mmCIF file of C-alpha atoms in Angstrom:
data_model
loop_
_atom_site.group_PDB
_atom_site.id
_atom_site.type_symbol
_atom_site.label_atom_id
_atom_site.label_comp_id
_atom_site.label_asym_id
_atom_site.label_seq_id
_atom_site.Cartn_x
_atom_site.Cartn_y
_atom_site.Cartn_z
ATOM 1 C CA MET A 14 -20.038 15.323 -5.704
ATOM 2 C CA ALA A 15 -21.264 13.037 -2.947
ATOM 3 C CA ARG A 16 -24.253 14.129 -0.895
ATOM 4 C CA THR A 17 -26.313 12.931 2.003
ATOM 5 C CA HIS A 18 -30.001 12.125 1.538
ATOM 6 C CA ASP A 19 -30.980 15.704 2.453
ATOM 7 C CA GLY A 20 -28.890 17.098 -0.442
ATOM 8 C CA ARG A 21 -26.050 18.455 1.696
ATOM 9 C CA PRO A 22 -22.619 17.971 0.097
ATOM 10 C CA ILE A 23 -19.900 15.682 1.394
ATOM 11 C CA LYS A 24 -16.262 16.550 0.690
ATOM 12 C CA ILE A 25 -13.791 13.687 0.372
ATOM 13 C CA LEU A 26 -9.991 13.882 0.606
ATOM 14 C CA THR A 27 -8.226 10.746 -0.635
ATOM 15 C CA VAL A 28 -4.532 9.982 -0.132
ATOM 16 C CA ILE A 29 -2.986 7.238 -2.288
ATOM 17 C CA ASP A 30 0.516 5.772 -2.260
ATOM 18 C CA GLU A 31 1.462 5.826 -5.943
ATOM 19 C CA TYR A 32 3.926 2.963 -5.566
ATOM 20 C CA THR A 33 1.833 0.430 -3.628
ATOM 21 C CA ARG A 34 -1.583 1.761 -4.790
ATOM 22 C CA LYS A 35 -2.698 1.554 -1.166
ATOM 23 C CA CYS A 36 -5.241 4.120 -0.020
ATOM 24 C CA LEU A 37 -3.546 5.595 3.029
ATOM 25 C CA ALA A 38 -6.463 7.737 4.160
ATOM 26 C CA ILE A 39 -9.880 9.050 3.253
ATOM 27 C CA VAL A 40 -11.162 12.102 5.105
ATOM 28 C CA VAL A 41 -14.928 12.630 4.811
ATOM 29 C CA GLU A 42 -16.400 15.915 6.066
ATOM 30 C CA ARG A 43 -18.982 18.528 5.128
ATOM 31 C CA HIS A 44 -16.189 21.037 4.467
ATOM 32 C CA LEU A 45 -12.474 20.348 4.058
ATOM 33 C CA ARG A 46 -10.193 22.948 5.531
ATOM 34 C CA ALA A 47 -6.440 23.340 5.721
ATOM 35 C CA ASP A 48 -6.509 21.968 9.286
ATOM 36 C CA ASP A 49 -8.191 18.769 8.051
ATOM 37 C CA VAL A 50 -5.361 18.296 5.533
ATOM 38 C CA LEU A 51 -2.708 19.009 8.165
ATOM 39 C CA PHE A 52 -4.209 16.542 10.677
ATOM 40 C CA CYS A 53 -4.410 13.844 7.998
ATOM 41 C CA LEU A 54 -0.892 14.407 6.682
ATOM 42 C CA THR A 55 0.586 14.598 10.179
ATOM 43 C CA ASP A 56 -0.873 11.195 11.025
ATOM 44 C CA LEU A 57 0.370 9.729 7.751
ATOM 45 C CA PHE A 58 3.877 11.208 8.133
ATOM 46 C CA LEU A 59 4.129 9.747 11.641
ATOM 47 C CA LYS A 60 2.981 6.341 10.444
ATOM 48 C CA TYR A 61 4.754 6.068 7.074
ATOM 49 C CA GLY A 62 7.463 8.727 7.127
ATOM 50 C CA THR A 63 7.786 11.948 5.163
ATOM 51 C CA PRO A 64 7.511 11.644 1.371
ATOM 52 C CA GLU A 65 9.662 13.570 -1.099
ATOM 53 C CA TYR A 66 6.645 15.112 -2.764
ATOM 54 C CA ILE A 67 2.859 15.179 -2.744
ATOM 55 C CA PRO A 68 0.896 15.666 -5.948
ATOM 56 C CA SER A 69 -2.453 17.395 -5.443
ATOM 57 C CA ASP A 70 -5.086 19.402 -7.198
ATOM 58 C CA ASN A 71 -5.378 23.126 -6.649
ATOM 59 C CA GLY A 72 -8.156 22.854 -4.075
ATOM 60 C CA GLY A 73 -8.185 25.611 -1.491
ATOM 61 C CA GLU A 74 -7.476 23.227 1.374
ATOM 62 C CA PHE A 75 -4.168 22.177 -0.251
ATOM 63 C CA THR A 76 -3.077 25.568 -1.566
ATOM 64 C CA ALA A 77 -3.706 27.292 1.769
ATOM 65 C CA LYS A 78 -0.687 29.214 3.007
ATOM 66 C CA THR A 79 -0.483 27.221 6.262
ATOM 67 C CA VAL A 80 -0.393 23.895 4.394
ATOM 68 C CA ARG A 81 2.237 25.108 1.914
ATOM 69 C CA GLN A 82 4.399 26.498 4.718
ATOM 70 C CA TRP A 83 4.065 23.333 6.798
ATOM 71 C CA LEU A 84 4.964 21.079 3.854
ATOM 72 C CA ALA A 85 7.979 23.281 3.043
ATOM 73 C CA HIS A 86 9.054 23.121 6.695
ATOM 74 C CA MET A 87 8.753 19.317 6.532
ATOM 75 C CA GLY A 88 10.863 19.257 3.349
ATOM 76 C CA VAL A 89 8.031 17.960 1.172
ATOM 77 C CA GLN A 90 7.685 19.323 -2.350
ATOM 78 C CA THR A 91 4.219 19.933 -3.738
ATOM 79 C CA LEU A 92 3.360 19.059 -7.313
ATOM 80 C CA TYR A 93 0.171 20.906 -8.156
ATOM 81 C CA ILE A 94 -1.945 19.520 -10.954
ATOM 82 C CA GLU A 95 -2.922 21.942 -13.683
ATOM 83 C CA PRO A 96 -6.675 22.620 -13.663
ATOM 84 C CA GLY A 97 -8.409 20.426 -16.237
ATOM 85 C CA SER A 98 -5.458 17.992 -16.383
ATOM 86 C CA PRO A 99 -6.532 14.940 -14.333
ATOM 87 C CA TRP A 100 -3.978 12.712 -16.120
ATOM 88 C CA GLU A 101 -1.244 14.479 -14.147
ATOM 89 C CA ASN A 102 -2.557 12.722 -11.034
ATOM 90 C CA GLY A 103 -3.701 9.509 -12.693
ATOM 91 C CA TYR A 104 -3.420 7.129 -9.735
ATOM 92 C CA ASN A 105 -5.573 9.307 -7.528
ATOM 93 C CA GLU A 106 -8.070 10.073 -10.296
ATOM 94 C CA SER A 107 -8.376 6.358 -11.044
ATOM 95 C CA PHE A 108 -8.918 5.630 -7.353
ATOM 96 C CA ASN A 109 -11.561 8.358 -7.077
ATOM 97 C CA GLY A 110 -13.360 6.869 -10.091
ATOM 98 C CA LYS A 111 -13.385 3.426 -8.478
ATOM 99 C CA LEU A 112 -14.679 4.913 -5.216
ATOM 100 C CA ARG A 113 -17.480 6.616 -7.117
ATOM 101 C CA ASP A 114 -18.351 3.593 -9.297
ATOM 102 C CA GLU A 115 -18.108 0.946 -6.588
ATOM 103 C CA LEU A 116 -19.616 2.821 -3.644
ATOM 104 C CA LEU A 117 -20.788 6.404 -3.964
ATOM 105 C CA ASN A 118 -23.047 5.908 -7.001
ATOM 106 C CA GLY A 119 -24.851 2.998 -5.340
ATOM 107 C CA GLU A 120 -25.338 4.263 -1.793
ATOM 108 C CA ILE A 121 -27.661 6.744 -0.156
ATOM 109 C CA PHE A 122 -26.072 8.225 2.947
ATOM 110 C CA TYR A 123 -28.519 9.572 5.515
ATOM 111 C CA THR A 124 -25.894 11.147 7.771
ATOM 112 C CA LEU A 125 -22.308 12.293 7.525
ATOM 113 C CA ARG A 126 -21.318 9.655 10.098
ATOM 114 C CA GLU A 127 -22.886 6.901 7.987
ATOM 115 C CA ALA A 128 -20.895 8.129 4.968
ATOM 116 C CA GLN A 129 -17.674 8.162 7.015
ATOM 117 C CA VAL A 130 -18.204 4.592 8.246
ATOM 118 C CA MET A 131 -19.233 3.178 4.856
ATOM 119 C CA ILE A 132 -16.387 4.909 3.010
ATOM 120 C CA GLU A 133 -13.809 3.725 5.568
ATOM 121 C CA ARG A 134 -15.187 0.180 5.299
ATOM 122 C CA TRP A 135 -14.834 0.403 1.512
ATOM 123 C CA ARG A 136 -11.238 1.715 1.911
ATOM 124 C CA GLN A 137 -10.355 -1.301 4.071
ATOM 125 C CA HIS A 138 -11.861 -3.641 1.461
ATOM 126 C CA TYR A 139 -10.002 -1.826 -1.336
ATOM 127 C CA ASN A 140 -6.684 -2.197 0.490
ATOM 128 C CA THR A 141 -6.978 -5.752 1.801
ATOM 129 C CA ILE A 142 -9.337 -7.766 -0.418
ATOM 130 C CA ARG A 143 -10.105 -6.099 -3.755
ATOM 131 C CA PRO A 144 -7.781 -7.338 -6.547
ATOM 132 C CA HIS A 145 -5.860 -4.789 -8.638
ATOM 133 C CA SER A 146 -4.851 -5.594 -12.201
ATOM 134 C CA ALA A 147 -1.689 -3.467 -11.940
ATOM 135 C CA LEU A 148 -0.596 -5.572 -8.941
ATOM 136 C CA GLY A 149 -1.105 -8.959 -10.582
ATOM 137 C CA TYR A 150 -4.695 -9.127 -9.300
ATOM 138 C CA ARG A 151 -3.598 -8.879 -5.680
ATOM 139 C CA PRO A 152 -4.708 -6.236 -3.179
ATOM 140 C CA PRO A 153 -2.217 -3.502 -2.184
ATOM 141 C CA ALA A 154 -2.052 -4.616 1.463
ATOM 142 C CA PRO A 155 -3.475 -8.127 1.812
ATOM 143 C CA GLU A 156 -4.651 -9.171 5.226
ATOM 144 C CA ALA A 157 -2.048 -11.313 6.910
ATOM 145 C CA ILE A 158 -3.041 -14.365 8.861
ATOM 146 C CA LEU A 159 -0.652 -15.098 11.691
ATOM 147 C CA PRO A 160 -0.326 -18.729 12.770
ATOM 148 C CA LEU A 161 -1.366 -19.451 16.334
ATOM 149 C CA LEU A 162 1.370 -20.384 18.739
ATOM 150 C CA TRP A 163 1.094 -23.573 20.762
ATOM 151 C CA GLY A 164 -1.487 -23.062 23.507
ATOM 152 C CA GLN A 165 -2.732 -19.713 22.169
ATOM 153 C CA VAL A 166 -6.487 -19.140 22.066
ATOM 154 C CA SER A 167 -7.864 -18.607 18.559
ATOM 155 C CA PRO A 168 -10.284 -15.777 17.710
ATOM 156 C CA ARG A 169 -13.074 -18.406 17.794
ATOM 157 C CA GLY A 170 -12.261 -19.053 21.454
ATOM 158 C CA GLN A 171 -10.731 -22.482 20.866
ATOM 159 C CA ASN A 172 -7.508 -23.572 22.487
ATOM 160 C CA ASP A 173 -5.026 -24.584 19.803
ATOM 161 C CA LYS A 174 -3.191 -27.399 21.657
ATOM 162 C CA THR A 175 -4.325 -30.168 19.393
ATOM 163 C CA LEU A 176 -3.173 -30.907 15.908
ATOM 164 C CA THR A 177 -5.898 -31.686 13.408
#
């Protein structure tokens, strides 16, 4: 369990796309409630569409009646993982292990806000830069570099009218 410097726990909800291995969201709070799950999933459904199913552990925030009813209303099936059977949700468990090994075990967070910022920064790195062996050592969502159009100002403030 992650904690801030004063010993107070931090709860982390991670959402992974099993196909692309992209981390779609990480919610970091002192307590995770059903509303936190609903807000996160609503944003993700609007951005990526509604999935057929969502695998999850049996945490109270996911088994809450309001979450189950909302998912059923949205037409999303829930696949609950048997307690003590992390292999049933291997992609997410693997991701959580990487998060712990690569960030949480090496950082001391002094505030919840600091943890939120650092964990989101790590998520962006995981998605856009960090190589994944299962993806041919490419990141799930590599950063794209768009070519500048003739006359467009580059991020460095230079006008791109000359060819070099």
